[in-house]
Amino acid sequence: MKKCGILIIFLIIIFGAYTFFSQRQQMQDADQTFIYNLSEANSCFGVDYTKLSEEDKISYYMKAASSLNVAIYTLKYTSYDDKQDLGNALGSLNLSISLHSASQSTNRSRAFNEKEHDIFMCLSHITFNTNDKNNCKELIKVTNEIGY
């Protein structure tokens, strides 16, 4: 009976350790996926849109929006401290470049032609220091200037 109790305790410890390390690996994978998609979105803002065809512009818009979406949805599984501010900042940028409700809307062109350097710098800083709240605040400030 005593051996059975020790075996059960041993199995519980093994199962707990496996679960802990498995969750840790999943969190590291989520961190890598988040950073990769943030970098992919960021690369779309490092392009001179005045030299691109309309088809290429749309391709970059779609790549930026889809990469931001994946980063936003992956964020909740990451190990980063301030997920709320980071999610709000990325969400507001995503709305700024995705919403095109009115034909006169200039938010997308402003984001990719006037504010692309500011967005590029904010996303670069967030990529390298995801826990810095100032980077999130700066990105929200830039997206508020762009509008929705």
PDB file of C-alpha atoms in Angstrom, residues 53-126:
ATOM      1  CA  SER A  53       1.927  49.890 -58.330  1.00  0.00           C
ATOM      2  CA  GLU A  54      -1.608  49.803 -56.955  1.00  0.00           C
ATOM      3  CA  GLU A  55      -1.518  45.987 -56.891  1.00  0.00           C
ATOM      4  CA  ASP A  56       1.682  45.966 -54.854  1.00  0.00           C
ATOM      5  CA  LYS A  57       0.277  48.539 -52.440  1.00  0.00           C
ATOM      6  CA  ILE A  58      -2.788  46.389 -51.821  1.00  0.00           C
ATOM      7  CA  SER A  59      -0.552  43.364 -51.310  1.00  0.00           C
ATOM      8  CA  TYR A  60       1.454  45.202 -48.654  1.00  0.00           C
ATOM      9  CA  TYR A  61      -1.729  46.517 -46.997  1.00  0.00           C
ATOM     10  CA  MET A  62      -3.108  42.996 -46.770  1.00  0.00           C
ATOM     11  CA  LYS A  63       0.180  41.576 -45.487  1.00  0.00           C
ATOM     12  CA  ALA A  64       0.398  44.258 -42.794  1.00  0.00           C
ATOM     13  CA  ALA A  65      -3.210  43.758 -41.700  1.00  0.00           C
ATOM     14  CA  SER A  66      -3.012  39.957 -41.651  1.00  0.00           C
ATOM     15  CA  SER A  67       0.310  39.949 -39.784  1.00  0.00           C
ATOM     16  CA  LEU A  68      -1.089  42.366 -37.205  1.00  0.00           C
ATOM     17  CA  ASN A  69      -4.162  40.160 -36.782  1.00  0.00           C
ATOM     18  CA  VAL A  70      -2.038  37.073 -36.147  1.00  0.00           C
ATOM     19  CA  ALA A  71       0.144  39.023 -33.699  1.00  0.00           C
ATOM     20  CA  ILE A  72      -2.933  40.295 -31.843  1.00  0.00           C
ATOM     21  CA  TYR A  73      -4.510  36.843 -31.577  1.00  0.00           C
ATOM     22  CA  THR A  74      -1.207  35.254 -30.527  1.00  0.00           C
ATOM     23  CA  LEU A  75      -0.556  37.902 -27.862  1.00  0.00           C
ATOM     24  CA  LYS A  76      -2.753  36.301 -25.198  1.00  0.00           C
ATOM     25  CA  TYR A  77      -0.587  33.153 -25.260  1.00  0.00           C
ATOM     26  CA  THR A  78       2.729  34.976 -24.874  1.00  0.00           C
ATOM     27  CA  SER A  79       4.813  35.604 -21.783  1.00  0.00           C
ATOM     28  CA  TYR A  80       4.719  39.389 -22.096  1.00  0.00           C
ATOM     29  CA  ASP A  81       3.710  41.408 -19.061  1.00  0.00           C
ATOM     30  CA  ASP A  82       1.484  44.135 -20.437  1.00  0.00           C
ATOM     31  CA  LYS A  83      -0.809  42.392 -22.874  1.00  0.00           C
ATOM     32  CA  GLN A  84      -3.643  44.903 -22.473  1.00  0.00           C
ATOM     33  CA  ASP A  85      -1.702  47.994 -23.586  1.00  0.00           C
ATOM     34  CA  LEU A  86       0.094  46.061 -26.305  1.00  0.00           C
ATOM     35  CA  GLY A  87      -3.179  44.626 -27.592  1.00  0.00           C
ATOM     36  CA  ASN A  88      -4.804  48.070 -27.584  1.00  0.00           C
ATOM     37  CA  ALA A  89      -1.882  49.621 -29.460  1.00  0.00           C
ATOM     38  CA  LEU A  90      -1.752  46.923 -32.123  1.00  0.00           C
ATOM     39  CA  GLY A  91      -5.532  46.815 -32.377  1.00  0.00           C
ATOM     40  CA  SER A  92      -5.783  50.550 -32.968  1.00  0.00           C
ATOM     41  CA  LEU A  93      -3.113  50.345 -35.674  1.00  0.00           C
ATOM     42  CA  ASN A  94      -4.932  47.431 -37.265  1.00  0.00           C
ATOM     43  CA  LEU A  95      -8.188  49.395 -37.271  1.00  0.00           C
ATOM     44  CA  SER A  96      -6.457  52.409 -38.778  1.00  0.00           C
ATOM     45  CA  ILE A  97      -5.142  50.472 -41.737  1.00  0.00           C
ATOM     46  CA  SER A  98      -8.032  48.020 -42.146  1.00  0.00           C
ATOM     47  CA  LEU A  99     -11.144  50.162 -41.932  1.00  0.00           C
ATOM     48  CA  HIS A 100     -11.999  51.813 -45.177  1.00  0.00           C
ATOM     49  CA  SER A 101     -15.676  52.539 -44.600  1.00  0.00           C
ATOM     50  CA  ALA A 102     -15.947  55.723 -46.637  1.00  0.00           C
ATOM     51  CA  SER A 103     -14.677  56.229 -50.140  1.00  0.00           C
ATOM     52  CA  GLN A 104     -13.078  59.509 -49.012  1.00  0.00           C
ATOM     53  CA  SER A 105     -11.244  57.773 -46.180  1.00  0.00           C
ATOM     54  CA  THR A 106      -7.558  58.619 -46.150  1.00  0.00           C
ATOM     55  CA  ASN A 107      -6.492  56.697 -43.064  1.00  0.00           C
ATOM     56  CA  ARG A 108      -4.759  53.899 -44.971  1.00  0.00           C
ATOM     57  CA  SER A 109      -2.831  56.222 -47.254  1.00  0.00           C
ATOM     58  CA  ARG A 110      -1.869  58.402 -44.280  1.00  0.00           C
ATOM     59  CA  ALA A 111      -0.592  55.344 -42.410  1.00  0.00           C
ATOM     60  CA  PHE A 112       1.501  54.101 -45.318  1.00  0.00           C
ATOM     61  CA  ASN A 113       2.589  57.437 -46.810  1.00  0.00           C
ATOM     62  CA  GLU A 114       2.784  60.040 -44.037  1.00  0.00           C
ATOM     63  CA  LYS A 115       3.187  58.082 -40.814  1.00  0.00           C
ATOM     64  CA  GLU A 116       5.007  55.007 -42.106  1.00  0.00           C
ATOM     65  CA  HIS A 117       8.304  56.010 -40.485  1.00  0.00           C
ATOM     66  CA  ASP A 118       6.645  56.654 -37.110  1.00  0.00           C
ATOM     67  CA  ILE A 119       4.803  53.333 -37.273  1.00  0.00           C
ATOM     68  CA  PHE A 120       7.969  51.544 -38.389  1.00  0.00           C
ATOM     69  CA  MET A 121       9.911  52.963 -35.440  1.00  0.00           C
ATOM     70  CA  CYS A 122       7.150  52.150 -32.926  1.00  0.00           C
ATOM     71  CA  LEU A 123       6.795  48.573 -34.152  1.00  0.00           C
ATOM     72  CA  SER A 124      10.582  48.161 -34.159  1.00  0.00           C
ATOM     73  CA  HIS A 125      10.795  49.335 -30.561  1.00  0.00           C
ATOM     74  CA  ILE A 126       7.907  47.084 -29.539  1.00  0.00           C
TER      75      ILE A 126
END
